[in-house]
PDB file of C-alpha atoms in Angstrom:
ATOM      1  CA  GLY A   1       0.000   0.000   0.000  1.00 56.00           C
ATOM      2  CA  GLN A   2       0.945   3.639  -0.075  1.00 62.00           C
ATOM      3  CA  GLN A   3       3.448   4.743   2.551  1.00 76.00           C
ATOM      4  CA  LEU A   4       5.446   7.880   3.162  1.00 90.00           C
ATOM      5  CA  ASN A   5       9.007   7.635   4.428  1.00 94.00           C
ATOM      6  CA  GLN A   6      10.130  10.828   6.075  1.00 96.00           C
ATOM      7  CA  SER A   7      13.668  11.666   7.064  1.00 96.00           C
ATOM      8  CA  PRO A   8      15.440  12.546   9.177  1.00 96.00           C
ATOM      9  CA  GLN A   9      13.489  11.492  12.259  1.00 95.00           C
ATOM     10  CA  SER A  10      15.029  14.258  14.333  1.00 96.00           C
ATOM     11  CA  MET A  11      17.370  17.187  13.903  1.00 96.00           C
ATOM     12  CA  PHE A  12      19.305  19.276  16.402  1.00 96.00           C
ATOM     13  CA  ILE A  13      20.547  22.495  14.879  1.00 95.00           C
ATOM     14  CA  GLN A  14      21.916  25.875  15.833  1.00 96.00           C
ATOM     15  CA  GLU A  15      19.792  28.981  15.424  1.00 97.00           C
ATOM     16  CA  GLY A  16      20.445  30.539  12.042  1.00 97.00           C
ATOM     17  CA  GLU A  17      21.192  27.276  10.258  1.00 97.00           C
ATOM     18  CA  ASP A  18      19.233  26.025   7.293  1.00 97.00           C
ATOM     19  CA  VAL A  19      17.202  22.814   7.566  1.00 96.00           C
ATOM     20  CA  SER A  20      16.150  20.270   4.986  1.00 97.00           C
ATOM     21  CA  MET A  21      13.830  17.303   5.356  1.00 97.00           C
ATOM     22  CA  ASN A  22      12.245  15.049   2.810  1.00 96.00           C
ATOM     23  CA  CYS A  23       9.542  12.529   2.125  1.00 97.00           C
ATOM     24  CA  THR A  24       9.575   9.669  -0.334  1.00 96.00           C
ATOM     25  CA  SER A  25       7.044   7.115  -1.439  1.00 94.00           C
ATOM     26  CA  SER A  26       6.953   4.029  -3.600  1.00 90.00           C
ATOM     27  CA  SER A  27       3.607   5.235  -4.965  1.00 90.00           C
ATOM     28  CA  ILE A  28       2.627   8.349  -6.874  1.00 91.00           C
ATOM     29  CA  PHE A  29       0.888  11.157  -5.023  1.00 91.00           C
ATOM     30  CA  ASN A  30      -1.075  13.974  -6.646  1.00 89.00           C
ATOM     31  CA  THR A  31      -0.810  16.260  -3.650  1.00 91.00           C
ATOM     32  CA  TRP A  32       1.860  16.805  -1.024  1.00 94.00           C
ATOM     33  CA  LEU A  33       1.079  18.640   2.188  1.00 95.00           C
ATOM     34  CA  TRP A  34       3.560  19.804   4.799  1.00 97.00           C
ATOM     35  CA  TYR A  35       2.365  20.411   8.361  1.00 97.00           C
ATOM     36  CA  LYS A  36       3.981  21.602  11.573  1.00 97.00           C
ATOM     37  CA  GLN A  37       2.750  20.440  14.955  1.00 96.00           C
ATOM     38  CA  ASP A  38       3.622  22.170  18.211  1.00 95.00           C
ATOM     39  CA  PRO A  39       3.302  20.225  21.488  1.00 90.00           C
ATOM     40  CA  GLY A  40      -0.329  19.921  22.564  1.00 91.00           C
ATOM     41  CA  GLU A  41      -1.639  21.460  19.342  1.00 94.00           C
ATOM     42  CA  GLY A  42      -3.105  20.235  16.087  1.00 95.00           C
ATOM     43  CA  PRO A  43      -1.013  20.229  12.892  1.00 95.00           C
ATOM     44  CA  VAL A  44      -0.897  23.526  11.032  1.00 95.00           C
ATOM     45  CA  LEU A  45      -0.664  23.509   7.260  1.00 95.00           C
ATOM     46  CA  LEU A  46       2.563  25.126   6.055  1.00 96.00           C
ATOM     47  CA  ILE A  47       2.641  24.457   2.340  1.00 96.00           C
ATOM     48  CA  ALA A  48       0.412  22.566  -0.100  1.00 94.00           C
ATOM     49  CA  LEU A  49       1.783  21.276  -3.410  1.00 95.00           C
ATOM     50  CA  TYR A  50      -0.510  20.171  -6.214  1.00 92.00           C
ATOM     51  CA  LYS A  51       1.644  19.927  -9.321  1.00 92.00           C
ATOM     52  CA  ALA A  52       4.725  17.844 -10.121  1.00 93.00           C
ATOM     53  CA  GLY A  53       7.812  20.033 -10.164  1.00 95.00           C
ATOM     54  CA  GLU A  54       6.058  22.811  -8.249  1.00 94.00           C
ATOM     55  CA  LEU A  55       8.296  24.877  -5.970  1.00 96.00           C
ATOM     56  CA  THR A  56       6.437  26.939  -3.392  1.00 96.00           C
ATOM     57  CA  SER A  57       7.623  29.289  -0.665  1.00 96.00           C
ATOM     58  CA  ASN A  58       5.986  30.511   2.506  1.00 95.00           C
ATOM     59  CA  GLY A  59       8.278  33.002   4.215  1.00 96.00           C
ATOM     60  CA  ARG A  60      11.462  31.148   5.196  1.00 97.00           C
ATOM     61  CA  LEU A  61       9.945  27.830   4.131  1.00 98.00           C
ATOM     62  CA  THR A  62      10.308  26.324   0.677  1.00 98.00           C
ATOM     63  CA  ALA A  63       8.865  23.035  -0.505  1.00 98.00           C
ATOM     64  CA  GLN A  64       9.035  21.192  -3.788  1.00 97.00           C
ATOM     65  CA  PHE A  65       6.873  18.501  -5.358  1.00 96.00           C
ATOM     66  CA  GLY A  66       9.220  16.031  -7.056  1.00 96.00           C
ATOM     67  CA  ILE A  67       8.977  15.503 -10.795  1.00 96.00           C
ATOM     68  CA  THR A  68       8.336  11.782 -10.342  1.00 94.00           C
ATOM     69  CA  ARG A  69       5.489  12.619  -7.905  1.00 94.00           C
ATOM     70  CA  LYS A  70       7.065  10.207  -5.443  1.00 94.00           C
ATOM     71  CA  ASP A  71       8.941  12.674  -3.278  1.00 96.00           C
ATOM     72  CA  SER A  72       8.935  16.113  -1.751  1.00 97.00           C
ATOM     73  CA  PHE A  73      11.289  18.186   0.359  1.00 97.00           C
ATOM     74  CA  LEU A  74      10.842  21.022   2.821  1.00 98.00           C
ATOM     75  CA  ASN A  75      13.576  23.558   3.509  1.00 98.00           C
ATOM     76  CA  ILE A  76      13.670  26.073   6.333  1.00 98.00           C
ATOM     77  CA  SER A  77      16.180  28.863   6.000  1.00 97.00           C
ATOM     78  CA  ALA A  78      17.791  30.786   8.854  1.00 97.00           C
ATOM     79  CA  SER A  79      16.077  28.780  11.574  1.00 97.00           C
ATOM     80  CA  ILE A  80      14.791  30.479  14.723  1.00 96.00           C
ATOM     81  CA  PRO A  81      13.749  29.014  18.104  1.00 95.00           C
ATOM     82  CA  SER A  82      10.039  29.097  17.242  1.00 95.00           C
ATOM     83  CA  ASP A  83      10.691  26.661  14.380  1.00 97.00           C
ATOM     84  CA  VAL A  84      10.907  23.953  17.037  1.00 96.00           C
ATOM     85  CA  GLY A  85       8.248  21.281  16.579  1.00 96.00           C
ATOM     86  CA  ILE A  86       7.389  18.197  14.597  1.00 96.00           C
ATOM     87  CA  TYR A  87       7.059  18.483  10.834  1.00 97.00           C
ATOM     88  CA  PHE A  88       4.898  16.023   8.928  1.00 96.00           C
ATOM     89  CA  CYS A  89       4.532  15.383   5.239  1.00 96.00           C
ATOM     90  CA  ALA A  90       1.196  13.976   4.105  1.00 95.00           C
ATOM     91  CA  GLY A  91      -0.632  13.015   0.970  1.00 92.00           C
ATOM     92  CA  PRO A  92      -4.167  11.867   0.137  1.00 88.00           C
ATOM     93  CA  ARG A  93      -4.447   8.090   0.059  1.00 80.00           C
ATOM     94  CA  ASN A  94      -7.094   8.057  -2.638  1.00 76.00           C
ATOM     95  CA  GLN A  95     -10.040  10.055  -3.970  1.00 71.00           C
ATOM     96  CA  GLY A  96     -11.709   9.794  -0.582  1.00 79.00           C
ATOM     97  CA  GLY A  97      -9.196  12.242   0.835  1.00 84.00           C
ATOM     98  CA  LYS A  98      -7.778  10.136   3.670  1.00 90.00           C
ATOM     99  CA  LEU A  99      -4.274  11.333   4.402  1.00 91.00           C
ATOM    100  CA  ILE A 100      -1.195   9.194   4.769  1.00 90.00           C
ATOM    101  CA  PHE A 101       1.395  10.773   7.046  1.00 91.00           C
ATOM    102  CA  GLY A 102       5.126  10.492   7.206  1.00 92.00           C
ATOM    103  CA  GLN A 103       6.656   9.536  10.538  1.00 92.00           C
ATOM    104  CA  GLY A 104       7.503  13.143  11.310  1.00 94.00           C
ATOM    105  CA  THR A 105      10.746  15.082  11.743  1.00 96.00           C
ATOM    106  CA  GLU A 106      11.309  16.507  15.203  1.00 96.00           C
ATOM    107  CA  LEU A 107      13.254  19.750  14.973  1.00 97.00           C
ATOM    108  CA  SER A 108      15.160  21.235  17.889  1.00 96.00           C
ATOM    109  CA  VAL A 109      16.804  24.643  17.544  1.00 95.00           C
ATOM    110  CA  LYS A 110      19.503  25.727  19.952  1.00 92.00           C
ATOM    111  CA  PRO A 111      19.612  29.492  20.527  1.00 89.00           C
TER     112      PRO A 111
ATOM    113  CA  GLY B   2      -5.504  29.284   5.707  1.00 67.00           C
ATOM    114  CA  ALA B   3      -8.898  27.980   6.717  1.00 83.00           C
ATOM    115  CA  VAL B   4      -9.806  27.696  10.393  1.00 92.00           C
ATOM    116  CA  VAL B   5     -11.060  24.620  12.199  1.00 96.00           C
ATOM    117  CA  SER B   6     -12.037  24.783  15.850  1.00 96.00           C
ATOM    118  CA  GLN B   7     -12.424  22.032  18.410  1.00 97.00           C
ATOM    119  CA  HIS B   8     -14.234  22.086  21.718  1.00 97.00           C
ATOM    120  CA  PRO B   9     -13.385  21.384  24.437  1.00 97.00           C
ATOM    121  CA  SER B  10      -9.624  21.738  24.291  1.00 97.00           C
ATOM    122  CA  ARG B  11      -9.199  19.678  27.425  1.00 97.00           C
ATOM    123  CA  VAL B  12     -11.544  17.390  29.339  1.00 97.00           C
ATOM    124  CA  ILE B  13     -11.185  15.185  32.393  1.00 97.00           C
ATOM    125  CA  CYS B  14     -13.920  12.679  33.123  1.00 96.00           C
ATOM    126  CA  LYS B  15     -14.651   9.682  35.295  1.00 96.00           C
ATOM    127  CA  SER B  16     -14.521   6.166  33.961  1.00 97.00           C
ATOM    128  CA  GLY B  17     -17.868   5.071  32.533  1.00 96.00           C
ATOM    129  CA  THR B  18     -19.040   8.501  31.449  1.00 97.00           C
ATOM    130  CA  SER B  19     -19.436   9.727  27.871  1.00 97.00           C
ATOM    131  CA  VAL B  20     -17.622  12.693  26.387  1.00 97.00           C
ATOM    132  CA  LYS B  21     -18.590  14.681  23.297  1.00 97.00           C
ATOM    133  CA  ILE B  22     -16.022  16.572  21.232  1.00 98.00           C
ATOM    134  CA  GLU B  23     -17.083  19.107  18.614  1.00 97.00           C
ATOM    135  CA  CYS B  24     -15.237  19.990  15.423  1.00 97.00           C
ATOM    136  CA  ARG B  25     -16.244  23.037  13.403  1.00 96.00           C
ATOM    137  CA  SER B  26     -15.011  24.464  10.109  1.00 95.00           C
ATOM    138  CA  LEU B  27     -15.337  28.206  10.663  1.00 94.00           C
ATOM    139  CA  ASP B  28     -14.898  29.717   7.230  1.00 90.00           C
ATOM    140  CA  PHE B  29     -15.649  26.949   4.768  1.00 90.00           C
ATOM    141  CA  GLN B  30     -18.047  24.081   4.312  1.00 91.00           C
ATOM    142  CA  ALA B  31     -16.740  20.572   4.706  1.00 91.00           C
ATOM    143  CA  THR B  32     -18.696  17.591   3.483  1.00 88.00           C
ATOM    144  CA  THR B  33     -15.945  15.413   4.879  1.00 93.00           C
ATOM    145  CA  MET B  34     -14.211  15.615   8.217  1.00 96.00           C
ATOM    146  CA  PHE B  35     -11.780  13.172   9.765  1.00 96.00           C
ATOM    147  CA  TRP B  36     -11.111  12.116  13.343  1.00 97.00           C
ATOM    148  CA  TYR B  37      -7.632  11.165  14.495  1.00 96.00           C
ATOM    149  CA  ARG B  38      -6.063   9.941  17.670  1.00 95.00           C
ATOM    150  CA  GLN B  39      -2.478  10.680  18.590  1.00 93.00           C
ATOM    151  CA  PHE B  40      -0.271   9.112  21.232  1.00 89.00           C
ATOM    152  CA  PRO B  41       2.832  10.907  22.544  1.00 85.00           C
ATOM    153  CA  LYS B  42       5.725  11.074  20.116  1.00 81.00           C
ATOM    154  CA  GLN B  43       3.725   9.336  17.389  1.00 85.00           C
ATOM    155  CA  SER B  44       2.088  10.345  14.159  1.00 86.00           C
ATOM    156  CA  LEU B  45      -1.650  10.795  13.782  1.00 90.00           C
ATOM    157  CA  MET B  46      -3.763   7.665  13.577  1.00 91.00           C
ATOM    158  CA  LEU B  47      -6.946   7.962  11.529  1.00 92.00           C
ATOM    159  CA  MET B  48      -9.997   6.679  13.396  1.00 95.00           C
ATOM    160  CA  ALA B  49     -12.881   7.473  11.092  1.00 95.00           C
ATOM    161  CA  THR B  50     -14.179   9.514   8.195  1.00 95.00           C
ATOM    162  CA  SER B  51     -17.197  11.678   8.923  1.00 92.00           C
ATOM    163  CA  ASN B  52     -19.477  12.383   5.966  1.00 90.00           C
ATOM    164  CA  GLU B  53     -22.185  15.026   6.130  1.00 88.00           C
ATOM    165  CA  GLY B  54     -25.614  13.456   5.936  1.00 86.00           C
ATOM    166  CA  SER B  55     -24.433   9.863   5.992  1.00 87.00           C
ATOM    167  CA  LYS B  56     -22.868   7.320   8.302  1.00 90.00           C
ATOM    168  CA  ALA B  57     -19.252   7.597   9.264  1.00 93.00           C
ATOM    169  CA  THR B  58     -16.778   5.030   8.000  1.00 94.00           C
ATOM    170  CA  TYR B  59     -14.404   3.602  10.554  1.00 96.00           C
ATOM    171  CA  GLU B  60     -10.853   2.363  10.183  1.00 94.00           C
ATOM    172  CA  GLN B  61     -10.087  -1.239  10.963  1.00 93.00           C
ATOM    173  CA  GLY B  62      -9.943  -1.891  14.683  1.00 94.00           C
ATOM    174  CA  VAL B  63     -11.937   1.193  15.691  1.00 95.00           C
ATOM    175  CA  GLU B  64     -15.201   0.355  17.453  1.00 94.00           C
ATOM    176  CA  LYS B  65     -18.057   2.317  15.943  1.00 93.00           C
ATOM    177  CA  ASP B  66     -20.263   1.810  18.997  1.00 95.00           C
ATOM    178  CA  LYS B  67     -17.519   3.147  21.215  1.00 96.00           C
ATOM    179  CA  PHE B  68     -16.717   6.218  19.136  1.00 97.00           C
ATOM    180  CA  LEU B  69     -19.979   7.691  17.855  1.00 96.00           C
ATOM    181  CA  ILE B  70     -19.669  10.216  15.053  1.00 95.00           C
ATOM    182  CA  ASN B  71     -22.334  12.606  13.853  1.00 92.00           C
ATOM    183  CA  HIS B  72     -21.897  15.041  10.960  1.00 91.00           C
ATOM    184  CA  ALA B  73     -25.138  16.956  11.112  1.00 84.00           C
ATOM    185  CA  SER B  74     -24.152  19.981   9.046  1.00 91.00           C
ATOM    186  CA  LEU B  75     -21.515  21.113   6.589  1.00 91.00           C
ATOM    187  CA  THR B  76     -19.594  22.848   9.359  1.00 94.00           C
ATOM    188  CA  LEU B  77     -19.960  20.535  12.361  1.00 95.00           C
ATOM    189  CA  SER B  78     -18.920  17.005  13.223  1.00 96.00           C
ATOM    190  CA  THR B  79     -19.029  15.507  16.706  1.00 96.00           C
ATOM    191  CA  LEU B  80     -17.192  12.575  18.233  1.00 97.00           C
ATOM    192  CA  THR B  81     -18.668  10.985  21.337  1.00 97.00           C
ATOM    193  CA  VAL B  82     -16.491   8.636  23.351  1.00 97.00           C
ATOM    194  CA  THR B  83     -19.015   6.404  25.083  1.00 97.00           C
ATOM    195  CA  SER B  84     -18.397   4.699  28.415  1.00 96.00           C
ATOM    196  CA  ALA B  85     -14.904   6.074  28.527  1.00 96.00           C
ATOM    197  CA  HIS B  86     -12.116   4.128  30.201  1.00 96.00           C
ATOM    198  CA  PRO B  87      -8.582   5.157  31.137  1.00 96.00           C
ATOM    199  CA  GLU B  88      -7.200   3.523  27.995  1.00 95.00           C
ATOM    200  CA  ASP B  89      -9.272   6.001  25.960  1.00 96.00           C
ATOM    201  CA  SER B  90      -7.162   8.828  27.358  1.00 96.00           C
ATOM    202  CA  SER B  91      -5.454  10.420  24.389  1.00 95.00           C
ATOM    203  CA  PHE B  92      -5.177  13.484  22.162  1.00 97.00           C
ATOM    204  CA  TYR B  93      -8.058  13.585  19.676  1.00 98.00           C
ATOM    205  CA  ILE B  94      -7.734  15.764  16.589  1.00 97.00           C
ATOM    206  CA  CYS B  95     -10.223  16.469  13.830  1.00 97.00           C
ATOM    207  CA  SER B  96      -9.617  17.771  10.343  1.00 96.00           C
ATOM    208  CA  ALA B  97     -11.896  19.224   7.694  1.00 95.00           C
ATOM    209  CA  ARG B  98     -11.446  18.576   4.022  1.00 93.00           C
ATOM    210  CA  ASP B  99     -11.457  21.623   1.762  1.00 89.00           C
ATOM    211  CA  LEU B 100     -12.098  20.816  -1.885  1.00 86.00           C
ATOM    212  CA  GLU B 101     -11.810  23.727  -4.272  1.00 82.00           C
ATOM    213  CA  LYS B 102     -11.987  24.184  -8.013  1.00 77.00           C
ATOM    214  CA  SER B 103     -10.767  27.364  -9.615  1.00 74.00           C
ATOM    215  CA  GLY B 104      -9.144  28.212 -12.898  1.00 74.00           C
ATOM    216  CA  GLY B 105      -9.459  24.636 -14.062  1.00 74.00           C
ATOM    217  CA  ARG B 106      -7.450  23.337 -11.125  1.00 74.00           C
ATOM    218  CA  SER B 107      -8.757  21.231  -8.266  1.00 78.00           C
ATOM    219  CA  THR B 108      -7.147  21.330  -4.859  1.00 83.00           C
ATOM    220  CA  ASP B 109      -7.691  18.943  -1.958  1.00 84.00           C
ATOM    221  CA  THR B 110      -6.442  20.185   1.404  1.00 88.00           C
ATOM    222  CA  GLN B 111      -7.102  19.276   5.011  1.00 92.00           C
ATOM    223  CA  TYR B 112      -7.083  21.730   7.888  1.00 94.00           C
ATOM    224  CA  PHE B 113      -6.756  20.482  11.433  1.00 96.00           C
ATOM    225  CA  GLY B 114      -8.368  21.540  14.654  1.00 97.00           C
ATOM    226  CA  PRO B 115      -6.247  22.351  17.714  1.00 97.00           C
ATOM    227  CA  GLY B 116      -6.995  19.000  19.339  1.00 97.00           C
ATOM    228  CA  THR B 117      -8.752  17.813  22.508  1.00 98.00           C
ATOM    229  CA  ARG B 118      -6.834  16.274  25.374  1.00 97.00           C
ATOM    230  CA  LEU B 119      -9.027  13.613  27.011  1.00 97.00           C
ATOM    231  CA  THR B 120      -8.082  12.219  30.397  1.00 97.00           C
ATOM    232  CA  VAL B 121     -10.238   9.452  31.850  1.00 96.00           C
ATOM    233  CA  LEU B 122      -9.758   8.814  35.551  1.00 96.00           C
TER     234      LEU B 122
END
């Protein structure tokens, strides 16, 4: 079945550094969604990608939908302490809209 | 982005009681909402799909008589945990599906509520 493999599982970086995380799948996805979840909160949508090859930015965040439609990456530039949290990639499983999630990348930023 | 609210944000109840959690899409209509459960340090686990005007569909292993779902309007879905037990203690999160068509392009996005922390004593 469809699965999303997200890496790395965790990252410990210094404030100001750039961050990159990615998601891969053995199946094709038509949509890639990137979410951030703070402790005790629901996931917040960061970037939505709908077209293969699409590169989209949201402030210091940039995400790309891979040409093969089997992967996506999320970059965060010049990280700040409030970037701390868990980042999830997700994609709809089928036409019914159920999402498949990656395992999450836990980001820690040292001031 | 679109806003989804959940109420209550936190609830503590005694074993054997029932708890209702509400999920509302505030600025768009959602024919489909989803209910998730999340354990610490884990990803979200889909429990059920809530469809406006029809019965919910449950994921394998989720008891439909235990977790009652009602999607009475295009902006409201409720999850009732019946006869709650300590093992039902968890973080419950809903999401609302936003389907849009514009300029010949269709988009399919989900927006999540802030979650409800349920503690059953």
